[in-house]
Structures are given as structure tokens and as C-alpha cells.
Coordinates of C-alpha atoms in Angstrom, one line a residue:
X1 CA 33.7 24.8 66.3
X2 CA 30.7 26.7 65.1
X3 CA 28.6 25.4 68.0
X4 CA 31.1 27.1 70.4
X5 CA 30.2 30.5 69.0
X6 CA 27.6 32.8 70.7
X7 CA 24.1 32.1 69.4
X8 CA 23.9 35.6 67.8
X9 CA 27.1 35.0 65.8
X10 CA 26.1 31.5 64.8
X11 CA 22.8 32.9 63.5
X12 CA 24.5 35.6 61.4
X13 CA 26.8 32.9 59.8
X14 CA 23.9 30.6 59.0
X15 CA 21.9 33.5 57.5
X16 CA 24.9 34.5 55.3
X17 CA 25.5 31.0 53.9
X18 CA 24.5 30.3 50.3
X19 CA 21.6 27.8 50.0
X20 CA 23.7 24.9 48.6
X21 CA 26.1 25.1 51.6
X22 CA 23.2 25.5 53.9
X23 CA 21.5 22.4 52.5
X24 CA 24.7 20.3 53.0
X25 CA 24.8 21.4 56.7
X26 CA 21.2 20.3 57.1
X27 CA 22.1 16.9 55.7
X28 CA 25.4 16.3 57.6
X29 CA 25.3 18.0 61.0
X30 CA 22.7 17.0 63.5
X31 CA 23.8 19.6 66.1
X32 CA 23.6 22.5 63.6
X33 CA 20.3 21.1 62.3
X34 CA 18.9 21.4 65.8
X35 CA 20.1 25.0 66.1
X36 CA 18.5 25.9 62.7
X37 CA 15.1 24.3 63.6
X38 CA 14.9 26.2 66.8
X39 CA 13.6 29.3 65.0
X40 CA 11.9 29.8 61.7
X41 CA 13.9 33.0 60.9
X42 CA 16.9 31.2 59.4
X43 CA 14.8 28.9 57.1
X44 CA 12.7 31.8 55.9
X45 CA 15.8 33.8 55.0
X46 CA 17.3 30.8 53.1
X47 CA 14.0 30.2 51.3
X48 CA 14.2 33.7 49.8
X49 CA 17.6 32.7 48.2
X50 CA 15.9 30.0 46.2
X51 CA 13.2 30.4 43.5
X52 CA 9.7 30.1 44.9
X53 CA 6.9 32.3 46.3
X54 CA 7.3 33.6 49.8
X55 CA 6.1 31.1 52.4
X56 CA 3.0 31.8 54.5
X57 CA 3.3 33.6 57.8
X58 CA 1.4 30.7 59.4
X59 CA 3.9 28.0 58.1
X60 CA 5.3 25.8 60.7
X61 CA 9.0 24.8 61.1
X62 CA 8.4 21.4 59.6
X63 CA 6.5 22.9 56.6
X64 CA 9.4 25.4 56.0
X65 CA 11.9 22.6 56.2
X66 CA 10.0 20.5 53.6
X67 CA 9.6 23.5 51.3
X68 CA 13.4 24.3 51.5
X69 CA 14.4 20.7 50.8
X70 CA 12.0 20.5 47.8
X71 CA 13.2 23.8 46.3
X72 CA 16.8 23.1 46.9
X73 CA 16.5 19.8 45.0
X74 CA 14.5 21.3 42.1
X75 CA 17.0 24.1 41.7
X76 CA 20.1 22.0 41.9
X77 CA 21.5 24.2 44.6
X78 CA 22.0 21.5 47.2
X79 CA 25.7 21.2 46.5
X80 CA 25.4 20.2 42.9
X81 CA 29.1 20.9 42.2
X82 CA 29.9 18.3 44.8
X83 CA 27.1 15.8 44.4
X84 CA 26.6 15.6 40.7
X85 CA 27.7 12.3 39.1
X86 CA 30.3 12.9 36.3
X87 CA 31.3 10.0 34.1
X88 CA 33.9 10.3 31.3
X89 CA 33.8 7.7 28.5
X90 CA 37.3 7.8 26.9
X91 CA 37.9 6.3 23.4
X92 CA 40.5 3.5 23.5
X93 CA 42.9 5.4 21.3
X94 CA 45.8 7.9 22.0
X95 CA 44.9 11.3 23.4
X96 CA 46.2 13.0 20.2
X97 CA 43.9 10.9 18.0
X98 CA 41.5 12.8 15.8
X99 CA 38.5 10.7 16.9
X100 CA 37.4 13.2 19.5
X101 CA 39.6 16.2 19.2
X102 CA 37.9 17.9 16.2
X103 CA 34.8 19.8 17.2
X104 CA 33.1 19.8 13.8
X105 CA 32.9 16.0 13.7
X106 CA 31.9 15.2 17.3
X107 CA 28.1 15.6 17.2
X108 CA 25.5 14.6 19.8
X109 CA 21.8 14.9 19.5
X110 CA 18.7 13.9 21.4
X111 CA 16.5 11.6 19.3
X112 CA 12.7 11.9 19.7
X113 CA 10.2 10.5 17.3
X114 CA 6.5 11.6 17.4
X115 CA 7.1 12.7 21.0
X116 CA 8.6 9.3 22.1
X117 CA 12.2 9.4 23.4
X118 CA 14.5 7.1 21.5
X119 CA 17.8 7.9 23.2
X120 CA 20.8 10.2 22.4
X121 CA 22.7 9.7 19.2
X122 CA 26.4 10.5 19.2
X123 CA 28.9 10.5 16.2
X124 CA 32.6 10.9 15.8
X125 CA 34.7 10.8 12.7
X126 CA 38.3 9.4 12.7
X127 CA 41.2 10.4 10.5
X128 CA 40.2 8.0 7.7
X129 CA 36.8 9.5 7.3
X130 CA 35.0 6.6 9.0
X131 CA 32.1 7.8 11.1
X132 CA 31.4 6.0 14.4
X133 CA 27.8 6.0 15.6
X134 CA 26.6 5.4 19.1
X135 CA 23.2 5.3 20.8
X136 CA 22.9 6.3 24.4
X137 CA 19.9 4.8 26.2
X138 CA 19.3 4.4 29.9
X139 CA 22.8 5.4 30.7
X140 CA 24.4 2.8 28.4
X141 CA 26.5 3.7 25.4
X142 CA 25.9 1.2 22.5
X143 CA 28.1 1.2 19.4
X144 CA 25.8 1.0 16.4
X145 CA 27.6 1.5 13.1
X146 CA 30.8 2.3 11.4
X147 CA 30.1 4.3 8.2
X148 CA 32.9 4.1 5.8
X149 CA 32.9 6.3 2.7
X150 CA 34.6 3.5 0.7
X151 CA 31.5 1.4 1.0
X152 CA 29.7 4.0 -1.2
X153 CA 31.8 3.1 -4.2
X154 CA 33.4 6.5 -4.4
X155 CA 36.9 5.1 -5.1
X156 CA 36.4 1.9 -7.1
X157 CA 39.3 2.5 -9.4
X158 CA 42.2 3.0 -7.0
X159 CA 41.0 2.6 -3.4
X160 CA 44.4 1.9 -1.7
X161 CA 45.8 5.3 -2.7
X162 CA 42.9 7.7 -1.9
X163 CA 42.4 8.8 1.7
X164 CA 39.0 10.3 2.6
X165 CA 38.3 12.8 5.4
X166 CA 35.0 13.9 6.8
X167 CA 34.5 17.7 6.4
X168 CA 31.1 18.0 8.1
X169 CA 28.1 16.0 9.2
X170 CA 24.6 16.4 10.5
X171 CA 21.8 14.2 11.9
X172 CA 18.3 14.3 10.5
X173 CA 15.4 13.4 12.8
X174 CA 12.6 11.4 11.1
X175 CA 9.1 10.2 11.8
X176 CA 8.0 6.6 12.1
X177 CA 7.3 6.4 8.4
X178 CA 11.0 7.1 7.6
X179 CA 14.3 5.9 8.7
X180 CA 16.8 8.1 10.5
X181 CA 19.3 9.8 8.2
X182 CA 22.9 10.9 8.6
X183 CA 24.2 13.4 6.1
X184 CA 28.0 13.9 5.7
X185 CA 30.3 15.8 3.4
X186 CA 33.6 14.1 2.4
X187 CA 36.8 15.4 0.9
X188 CA 39.7 13.3 -0.2
X189 CA 43.5 13.4 -0.8
X190 CA 46.0 11.2 -2.7
X191 CA 48.8 9.3 -1.0
X192 CA 52.3 9.8 -2.4
X193 CA 52.7 6.0 -3.0
X194 CA 50.0 6.2 -5.7
X195 CA 52.0 8.2 -8.2
X196 CA 53.4 5.1 -9.9
X197 CA 55.6 5.1 -13.0
X198 CA 55.6 7.9 -15.5
X199 CA 52.9 7.4 -18.2
X200 CA 51.2 4.6 -16.3
X201 CA 47.4 4.5 -15.8
X202 CA 47.8 5.1 -12.1
X203 CA 50.0 8.2 -12.7
X204 CA 47.4 9.7 -15.1
X205 CA 44.6 8.9 -12.7
X206 CA 46.4 10.4 -9.7
X207 CA 47.3 13.6 -11.6
X208 CA 43.7 14.2 -12.5
X209 CA 42.5 13.2 -9.1
X210 CA 44.9 15.7 -7.3
X211 CA 43.6 18.5 -9.5
X212 CA 40.0 17.4 -8.9
X213 CA 40.4 16.9 -5.2
X214 CA 41.1 20.5 -4.6
X215 CA 37.5 21.6 -5.3
X216 CA 35.5 18.3 -5.3
X217 CA 33.6 16.9 -2.4
X218 CA 31.2 14.1 -1.9
X219 CA 27.8 14.7 -0.3
X220 CA 26.5 11.4 1.1
X221 CA 23.5 10.2 3.1
X222 CA 22.8 7.0 5.0
X223 CA 19.5 5.5 6.2
X224 CA 20.0 3.9 9.6
X225 CA 18.1 0.7 9.9
X226 CA 17.8 -1.5 13.0
X227 CA 20.8 -3.7 12.3
X228 CA 22.5 -2.2 9.3
X229 CA 22.8 1.0 7.2
X230 CA 21.7 1.7 3.6
X231 CA 23.2 4.5 1.3
X232 CA 20.4 7.0 0.7
X233 CA 22.2 9.3 -1.9
X234 CA 25.6 10.3 -3.0
X235 CA 26.7 13.1 -5.4
X236 CA 29.7 15.3 -6.1
X237 CA 29.8 18.9 -4.8
X238 CA 31.9 21.4 -6.5
X239 CA 33.4 24.0 -4.2
X240 CA 34.0 27.5 -5.8
X241 CA 37.7 28.3 -6.4
X242 CA 39.5 29.5 -3.2
X243 CA 36.5 28.3 -1.1
X244 CA 36.3 25.5 1.4
X245 CA 33.1 23.9 2.9
X246 CA 32.7 24.5 6.7
X247 CA 29.1 23.7 7.6
X248 CA 26.3 21.5 6.3
X249 CA 22.7 21.6 7.5
X250 CA 19.6 19.5 6.8
X251 CA 16.0 19.5 7.8
X252 CA 15.7 18.5 11.5
X253 CA 12.2 17.1 11.2
X254 CA 11.8 15.0 8.0
X255 CA 8.2 13.8 7.6
X256 CA 6.0 12.3 4.9
X257 CA 4.8 15.8 3.9
X258 CA 8.1 16.5 2.2
X259 CA 8.4 15.8 -1.5
X260 CA 12.1 16.5 -1.1
X261 CA 14.3 17.6 1.7
X262 CA 17.0 20.3 1.4
X263 CA 20.7 20.0 2.4
X264 CA 22.7 23.2 2.7
X265 CA 26.4 23.6 2.3
X266 CA 28.2 26.8 3.4
X267 CA 31.6 27.6 1.8
X268 CA 34.1 30.0 3.3
X269 CA 36.7 31.9 1.3
X270 CA 40.2 31.0 2.4
X271 CA 43.2 33.2 2.8
X272 CA 41.2 36.4 3.3
X273 CA 40.8 38.3 6.6
X274 CA 37.1 39.1 6.1
X275 CA 34.1 36.8 6.4
X276 CA 33.0 36.0 2.8
X277 CA 30.8 33.0 2.2
X278 CA 28.9 31.2 -0.6
X279 CA 25.9 29.0 -0.1
X280 CA 24.4 26.1 -2.0
X281 CA 21.1 24.2 -1.4
X282 CA 20.8 20.6 -2.6
X283 CA 17.2 19.3 -2.8
X284 CA 17.3 15.6 -2.3
X285 CA 14.5 13.2 -3.5
X286 CA 14.4 9.4 -3.9
X287 CA 15.7 9.6 -7.5
X288 CA 17.9 12.7 -7.7
X289 CA 19.8 15.5 -6.0
X290 CA 19.2 18.9 -7.5
X291 CA 21.7 21.8 -6.9
X292 CA 20.1 25.2 -6.3
X293 CA 22.4 28.3 -5.9
X294 CA 21.8 31.0 -3.3
X295 CA 22.4 34.5 -4.4
X296 CA 21.1 37.9 -3.5
X297 CA 22.4 39.7 -6.6
X298 CA 24.7 39.1 -9.6
X299 CA 27.5 40.7 -7.6
X300 CA 27.1 38.2 -4.8
X301 CA 27.2 35.3 -7.3
X302 CA 30.8 36.4 -8.2
X303 CA 32.1 38.0 -5.0
X304 CA 30.3 36.0 -2.4
X305 CA 28.2 37.1 0.6
X306 CA 29.9 39.3 3.2
X307 CA 28.9 38.9 6.9
X308 CA 29.9 41.1 9.8
X309 CA 31.0 38.1 11.8
X310 CA 32.0 34.4 11.2
X311 CA 29.2 31.9 10.6
X312 CA 29.2 29.3 13.4
X313 CA 26.1 27.2 12.6
X314 CA 23.0 26.9 10.4
X315 CA 19.7 25.1 10.7
X316 CA 16.5 24.6 8.9
X317 CA 13.1 25.3 10.3
X318 CA 10.4 22.6 10.3
X319 CA 7.2 22.6 8.2
X320 CA 6.4 22.0 4.5
X321 CA 8.4 25.2 3.4
X322 CA 11.5 25.1 5.5
X323 CA 13.8 28.1 5.8
X324 CA 17.6 28.1 6.4
X325 CA 18.7 30.2 9.3
X326 CA 22.3 31.2 9.4
X327 CA 23.8 32.1 12.8
X328 CA 26.9 33.8 14.1
X329 CA 27.7 34.1 17.8
X330 CA 24.2 35.2 18.9
X331 CA 20.8 33.5 19.0
X332 CA 19.5 35.9 16.3
X333 CA 20.2 34.6 12.8
X334 CA 22.5 36.7 10.6
X335 CA 20.5 35.8 7.5
X336 CA 17.6 33.7 6.3
X337 CA 17.0 31.7 3.1
X338 CA 13.3 31.3 2.5
X339 CA 11.3 28.3 1.1
X340 CA 14.3 26.0 0.5
X341 CA 12.2 23.4 -1.4
X342 CA 11.0 25.7 -4.1
X343 CA 12.5 25.6 -7.7
X344 CA 14.8 28.2 -9.1
X345 CA 17.5 30.5 -7.6
X346 CA 17.1 31.2 -3.9
X347 CA 18.1 34.5 -2.2
X348 CA 18.9 35.8 1.2
X349 CA 16.1 37.7 2.9
X350 CA 18.3 40.0 5.0
X351 CA 21.5 40.3 3.0
X352 CA 24.2 42.5 4.4
X353 CA 25.4 43.2 0.9
X354 CA 21.9 44.6 0.0
X355 CA 22.2 47.2 2.8
X356 CA 19.4 45.7 5.0
X357 CA 21.1 44.6 8.2
X358 CA 19.2 42.6 10.7
X359 CA 18.6 44.2 14.1
X360 CA 21.1 42.9 16.6
X361 CA 20.2 44.6 19.9
X362 CA 17.0 44.6 22.0
X363 CA 15.5 48.0 22.7
X364 CA 15.0 47.6 26.5
X365 CA 13.0 50.7 26.9
X366 CA 10.5 49.7 24.2
X367 CA 7.5 47.3 24.5
X368 CA 6.9 46.6 20.8
X369 CA 9.3 45.1 18.2
X370 CA 8.1 45.6 14.7
X371 CA 10.4 43.0 13.2
X372 CA 10.1 40.2 15.8
X373 CA 13.6 39.7 17.3
X374 CA 14.9 36.2 16.6
X375 CA 16.0 34.1 19.6
X376 CA 16.0 30.5 20.7
X377 CA 12.3 29.5 21.3
X378 CA 11.9 27.8 24.7
X379 CA 8.2 27.3 25.3
X380 CA 4.8 28.7 24.3
X381 CA 1.7 29.0 26.4
X382 CA -1.9 29.4 25.1
X383 CA -4.5 30.9 27.4
X384 CA -8.0 30.0 26.1
X385 CA -10.8 32.6 26.1
X386 CA -9.2 35.1 28.3
X387 CA -11.7 37.9 27.7
X388 CA -14.2 39.5 25.3
X389 CA -14.1 42.2 22.8
X390 CA -16.8 45.0 22.6
X391 CA -18.7 43.0 20.0
X392 CA -19.0 40.0 22.4
X393 CA -16.4 37.7 20.7
X394 CA -13.8 36.1 22.9
X395 CA -10.1 36.2 22.5
X396 CA -7.1 34.1 23.5
X397 CA -3.7 35.1 24.6
X398 CA -0.6 33.5 23.1
X399 CA 2.7 34.0 24.9
X400 CA 6.2 32.7 23.9
X401 CA 9.4 32.6 25.9
X402 CA 12.7 33.0 24.0
X403 CA 16.3 33.0 24.9
X404 CA 18.2 35.9 23.3
X405 CA 21.9 36.6 23.6
X406 CA 22.7 40.2 22.8
X407 CA 25.8 42.4 22.6
X408 CA 26.3 46.2 22.8
X409 CA 25.6 48.5 25.8
X410 CA 23.5 45.9 27.5
X411 CA 25.1 42.6 26.6
X412 CA 24.1 39.2 28.1
X413 CA 21.6 36.4 27.9
X414 CA 18.0 37.4 28.4
X415 CA 14.6 35.7 28.5
X416 CA 12.2 37.6 26.3
X417 CA 8.4 37.1 26.5
X418 CA 6.3 37.7 23.4
X419 CA 2.5 38.2 23.8
X420 CA -0.4 38.5 21.3
X421 CA -4.2 38.5 21.5
X422 CA -5.9 36.2 19.1
X423 CA -9.5 36.1 18.0
X424 CA -9.0 32.4 17.0
X425 CA -7.8 29.5 19.1
X426 CA -4.6 28.3 17.4
X427 CA -1.4 27.8 19.4
X428 CA 1.8 28.8 17.6
X429 CA 4.4 26.3 16.4
X430 CA 7.6 27.6 17.9
X431 CA 9.7 25.7 15.3
X432 CA 8.7 28.0 12.5
X433 CA 9.2 31.7 12.1
X434 CA 6.9 33.7 14.4
X435 CA 5.0 36.8 13.5
X436 CA 5.9 40.2 14.9
X437 CA 4.5 40.6 18.5
X438 CA 4.9 42.8 21.5
X439 CA 7.7 41.7 23.7
X440 CA 8.9 42.3 27.3
X441 CA 12.3 41.5 28.6
X442 CA 11.6 39.5 31.8
X443 CA 14.8 37.9 33.0
X444 CA 18.6 37.7 32.6
X445 CA 20.7 34.6 32.9
X446 CA 23.5 35.7 35.3
X447 CA 27.1 34.5 35.1
X448 CA 27.4 34.2 31.3
X449 CA 30.3 35.9 29.5
X450 CA 29.1 37.8 26.4
X451 CA 30.6 37.8 23.9
X452 CA 32.3 34.5 24.1
X453 CA 36.0 34.4 23.5
X454 CA 35.8 30.7 22.4
X455 CA 36.1 30.1 18.6
X456 CA 33.1 27.8 18.9
X457 CA 31.1 30.5 20.7
X458 CA 28.2 29.5 23.0
X459 CA 26.9 26.0 22.7
X460 CA 23.3 25.8 24.0
X461 CA 21.1 22.8 24.9
X462 CA 17.5 22.8 26.2
X463 CA 16.1 20.1 28.3
X464 CA 13.1 18.1 26.9
X465 CA 10.8 19.6 29.5
X466 CA 12.1 23.1 28.7
X467 CA 12.9 23.7 32.4
X468 CA 16.7 23.7 32.1
X469 CA 19.1 25.5 29.7
X470 CA 22.7 24.5 29.5
X471 CA 25.3 26.8 27.9
X472 CA 28.9 25.7 27.3
X473 CA 31.7 28.3 26.8
X474 CA 35.0 26.5 26.0
X475 CA 35.5 24.2 29.0
X476 CA 32.8 25.6 31.3
X477 CA 29.3 24.3 31.3
X478 CA 26.6 26.1 33.3
X479 CA 22.9 25.3 33.7
X480 CA 20.0 27.5 34.7
X481 CA 16.7 26.4 36.1
X482 CA 14.0 28.3 34.2
X483 CA 10.7 27.3 35.9
X484 CA 8.7 28.4 32.9
X485 CA 5.3 28.3 34.7
X486 CA 6.5 31.2 36.7
X487 CA 6.8 33.3 33.5
X488 CA 3.4 32.2 32.0
X489 CA 1.1 31.9 35.0
X490 CA 0.6 34.7 37.5
X491 CA -0.4 32.3 40.3
X492 CA 3.0 30.6 39.9
X493 CA 5.2 33.6 39.4
X494 CA 3.8 36.4 41.7
X495 CA 2.0 36.9 44.9
X496 CA -1.8 37.6 44.6
X497 CA -2.6 41.2 43.5
X498 CA -2.6 43.7 46.4
X499 CA -6.3 44.3 46.4
X500 CA -7.2 40.7 47.1
X501 CA -4.5 39.8 49.6
X502 CA -4.6 39.4 53.3
X503 CA -3.9 42.6 55.3
X504 CA -0.6 41.1 56.6
X505 CA 0.7 41.2 53.0
X506 CA -0.8 44.6 52.1
X507 CA 2.4 46.6 52.8
X508 CA 1.2 49.5 50.6
X509 CA -1.0 50.8 53.4
X510 CA 1.9 51.5 55.7
X511 CA 4.9 53.7 55.5
X512 CA 7.1 50.7 56.1
X513 CA 5.5 48.9 53.1
X514 CA 6.0 51.9 50.8
X515 CA 9.7 51.7 51.6
X516 CA 9.9 48.0 50.8
X517 CA 9.9 48.3 47.1
X518 CA 11.4 44.9 46.6
X519 CA 8.4 43.2 48.1
X520 CA 5.9 45.4 46.3
X521 CA 7.4 44.2 43.0
X522 CA 6.5 40.6 43.9
X523 CA 2.8 41.2 43.6
X524 CA 0.9 40.6 40.3
X525 CA -1.6 42.9 38.7
X526 CA -5.3 42.6 38.2
X527 CA -6.6 41.7 34.7
X528 CA -3.0 41.2 33.4
X529 CA -4.0 38.5 30.8
X530 CA -0.5 38.4 29.2
X531 CA 1.2 38.5 32.6
X532 CA 3.8 41.1 31.8
X533 CA 3.7 43.1 35.0
X534 CA 6.2 41.9 37.6
X535 CA 6.6 38.7 35.6
X536 CA 8.1 36.0 37.8
X537 CA 9.4 38.6 40.2
X538 CA 7.6 36.9 43.1
X539 CA 9.2 33.5 42.3
X540 CA 12.8 34.6 41.6
X541 CA 14.3 36.7 44.4
X542 CA 17.4 38.0 42.5
X543 CA 16.6 41.2 40.6
X544 CA 18.6 43.5 38.5
X545 CA 18.0 46.8 36.7
X546 CA 18.9 47.0 33.0
X547 CA 20.2 50.2 31.5
X548 CA 17.9 52.7 29.9
X549 CA 15.6 55.6 30.7
X550 CA 13.1 53.4 32.4
X551 CA 15.7 51.5 34.5
X552 CA 13.5 48.4 34.0
X553 CA 13.6 45.8 36.8
X554 CA 13.8 42.2 35.7
X555 CA 14.5 38.8 37.3
X556 CA 18.1 37.5 37.6
X557 CA 18.5 33.7 37.4
X558 CA 21.7 32.3 38.9
X559 CA 23.6 29.5 37.2
X560 CA 25.1 26.3 38.5
X561 CA 28.5 25.4 37.1
X562 CA 29.1 21.7 36.4
X563 CA 32.5 20.1 37.0
X564 CA 34.7 20.8 34.0
X565 CA 35.7 17.8 31.9
X566 CA 37.5 19.3 28.9
X567 CA 36.6 21.6 26.0
X568 CA 33.0 21.1 24.9
X569 CA 32.1 20.5 21.3
X570 CA 28.4 19.6 21.5
X571 CA 25.7 19.3 24.2
X572 CA 22.4 17.3 24.4
X573 CA 20.0 16.5 27.3
X574 CA 18.9 12.9 27.7
X575 CA 16.2 13.9 30.1
X576 CA 15.6 16.7 32.5
X577 CA 18.5 16.0 34.8
X578 CA 21.1 14.2 32.6
X579 CA 23.3 16.1 30.2
X580 CA 25.7 14.5 27.7
X581 CA 28.6 16.2 25.8
X582 CA 31.4 15.5 23.5
X583 CA 34.6 17.0 24.9
X584 CA 38.3 16.6 24.0
X585 CA 38.3 13.9 26.7
X586 CA 35.5 11.8 25.3
X587 CA 31.8 11.4 25.9
X588 CA 30.9 13.0 29.2
X589 CA 27.8 12.5 31.3
X590 CA 26.6 14.8 34.1
X591 CA 23.6 13.7 36.2
X592 CA 22.1 15.5 39.1
X593 CA 19.2 15.1 41.5
X594 CA 18.9 14.5 45.2
X595 CA 19.8 10.8 44.8
X596 CA 23.2 11.4 43.3
X597 CA 26.3 10.7 45.3
X598 CA 29.1 12.7 43.6
X599 CA 30.6 9.9 41.4
X600 CA 33.8 10.7 39.5
X601 CA 34.5 8.0 37.0
X602 CA 36.5 7.4 33.8
X603 CA 35.7 4.3 31.7
X604 CA 36.7 3.1 28.2
X605 CA 34.3 3.9 25.3
X606 CA 33.7 0.6 23.4
X607 CA 34.0 0.6 19.6
X608 CA 32.9 -1.7 16.8

């Protein structure tokens, strides 16, 4: 029917199509493909809807077509919603079963040891407290272990009447010199059948156990061997009265440099409308587990720590002196506990109770940040010997790209670029706290709802090559292609500076060029070693202006929404184009590239 339209109308329709629909037409309709290839105008227009530098004026039709196909495939815009493979692995139990309907106990994590990919590890805890462990490798889900708390000897006296439940768990990545660890926190309850006769041993035991179970938990760890598991440690954890544990965290990179590794437990006060928490650090060694309280003042030790919003997660930094970062709904931590392997009482660095709130919003009209805004580090770039000082010594430029989710007048997800000159050649480790540096807001991830209305807030996963970021908000999963080289290297992110370009690109010499402000922003600047001027604005062709006196112009990156398969509990990339998630429907796999065929499958998840 489209071919019956006048050529002028057909051209307008093809120009207005989104690039993913346009790519599908190129693949499926020979007649429309012939009409498109009759003139370069349509392909040039569609290329400007995809990330990538403007094509040369001398490019032929065949070169434009190859460029479009390559960019469409790289940016997942060639009908990803229709062509992505989606496979749901459903556990062979009832849909109301707790095996995969409790978000705190369905955890998935990419496992990489010394840079070598070892698959994705997935865990789920059932109503009896048993933890099911799976390894995902080359698309196959392999049941590995069933970790039963009863095997730790926690209930030797009266095992038939005590029922365990998993409260929280966390994986610990290890190096080749150590085995993988899984740390879990268990609570327990007593079955009514265990009360026995009055005065009997069972009755006395149960009475004491019921009282003890209200505030006693078991912190356990397992070493995961090739064919079996070994208990690593087990100790009792006493919860403060009227508090319940909600989150545990452990070091994510356990190496031979550690004399001990910390495990953090966060307790929340129950039956109160405000966010009051208490924190404890347990330093685990081969021979003992030492409890270290976390307080900011004597008042905090009694009343607990107050936070302006609920705590949703916590993690440790890597290194010999790990810090505990506590997060709410944003990428910036609410608070920090420093040097968690030192002896003595630990304290919060930025305690709200001490009147030193942590900055929450980016100042978009500023170029320096004296306190170094915390975000999710994505990638760093080290430019070696970029220039010379007056004394003749050379300097390097260190740049870091971070994802920051902010609220307030300008809410959203932004890419922030930090830059610093160094008189020494030493790239930063983005897994530890970074020093204060100058920053520039360079991009915004479009299509993300901030703040999230989900009780689990935003769940973020970064691909192993740092080129994709996936964010889940309840049952919606969106991915953004970042193309980090476009933010670090001027030759990848901008057209050559105006003074060195061909006259056909030098629009600043004509009245028409002066009016074309959008194209002028695509050019780089001379001697911009940190590449902060027009950063990536020649590569991404969607631009927005953020609020403020300067009306700063930044890049807008459009998302691709994956087919929904239930409420998302956790996310992890297996590689650059395969994403796994635990949802309330089971283990879900999304795979996308130009060879996918739009599979929609549901299979049964095997269990031990």
C-alpha cells in the first residue's frame, strides 16, 4: 500500500520512521528497500537518529547502508523489542511458593576471577531456609548445591521442631587462592508440635528457644568447592530489642591481602514510621568472628541512626581497608563506615544525626565539586603525557565516567565525567573512594522514572565491557548503550575542531552555519585534553538542555525497553548482550544481537 503513494509522500513517511522500524523495513521489503536506496537523503536522515558521527559527504549509497546496519545492530535499535530472545526458567513448584517470590532471597551475580569469566551464580531460598545455588554458563543453568542450615549443627538438640528461615544472603567473589563464599543470615521459629508435656525437657527447651528466637540469628558462611560445600564459619548474632535484620553485606573482592574480611548486618527498628537503623560489623578470620559495633555517638548507640530515607542496599569497597557504603534510592551513598577491618568501635563518616548531611543534588551550573559526588563508577580513562608544565615536566589526564541518579529540581539519571591532571602516571581504581575532582555533566539517560515508586527502587546492572547499563524499575527493564569511547576520546565523540576541518564542514563562515547551532555543537575544541567541551555531542544526536542559569546542553541517550517478564528482584549481565534476572516468574534470560530471532520460551528450572 505504501508503494501506491506519491514518491514525495512515501519519502516523508520513511524520513519520519524511527530507526528500529526503518531497519525492519530494510530487512523485510525488497520493494521499499529499492525506493530507499534510490537516494542517499533517507539513509542520511536515519543515520542521524542513531549514535555515531555524521557520515562523509562523499559516502556512497552502499557505504551509508553498511554504516546504518552496523550502527543499528550496535545500538539494539533494529527492532530489539520484537527480535530479542526471551527465555523464562520457571521453578517446578506452585506459583505461590516462596522459592522465587521474595526479593531479598533471589540473588544473581556475575562471577569473574582475576579477569576470567566463570559464569553467573544465582541463588534462591525456600520456605525451609534451604538455599538453592545455580551456575549459568554458556546459556545452561546447572544446579550446584542445596545449602541446608541444619547441616551446620545449629539444631542438634531438637531438629524436628525448629524451622529455619533465610533472612538475607550475599555472594563473595574470591581470587584463585580462595574458594567462593556465600554468607547468609538465618532466623528460626518453633513448631507448635514441639511443646510436649508440661515439665518435660522438650517443653523447657522450647520455652527458652521461643524467647531466644525473637532476637537471635545465625550468621553462616560456606566455602563452595567444585563438587561439595564446606562450612566456613557460624556464629550467633543478637539483634537489638525491637529491631530486625534486613540487609547483610560482605566484601565483594576477597583476596590474599586480607587478614580478615568484614560482614555487615543492618537492623531496622520495627513498628515505627521513621527510618531508624543500627549497624554491626563482624570481622571474620579463619579462627574466630569478632563483633564490632558501629556508632557515631553515645546517643546513637541507644537510639539508633536516623536516615532521611529507607536503606535499600549496602556494599563494601575493595582494597586492604574496605569501607561500607550504605545506599537509599540514589546512586550516592547515604553514609559511609571507614576502614572496616580496624579494631575498636567504628563510626559513620557522614552521620545525619551529627548534622553533616551528605550532598544529594548535582549543581549543574558548577564545574567543580569540592566533596566528589558519589555515583556508580562505569569506566576510567588514562591519557598518558598529554602536555607539559612550565617547568618542563609532563602531566597525564585521568577521566572517570559515573552514573548518578539525582532528585530535586533536575531529577533523573545522568552521566557525570570527572577529570584531573596528574604529574604522575597512575590510573585510578574505580572500586575505591575517589578523590575530589572537577566534574562535568555530559549526558542524561532518557526514559527513566525518578524517583522510583517501587519498594525495591532502581536495580542497576553494568555489562562487563561497560558499554551497556540496564535499570529495572518494578516490572520494566530498560537498557542504554553508552559507547564510552565517545565520552573519553574526542576523535570518537566529536567532529574534528572547526579550524582543521574541510571547508564544506566549516559552517561558522556562513550565515546559514551560524544559525545551525545544533551542528556547531558537534565539533570538538582544540587542546581540550580532558575532552569536556561538546563531550560526545557529535556522536549522540539527541540533545537536551538542563535547568539553570547556563542552560547547559548535554547528550540525551534513548533507552530500549526489554519485553517484561514479571517483577524484577536482581539483574546481572552474562556478557555484553545477554542479561539475566530473577523475577517473580523465575530466572529470565534476555539476549539481543543481529542473529536473534525473537524466541519466546518457558522451560522448567531443574533442581537438585
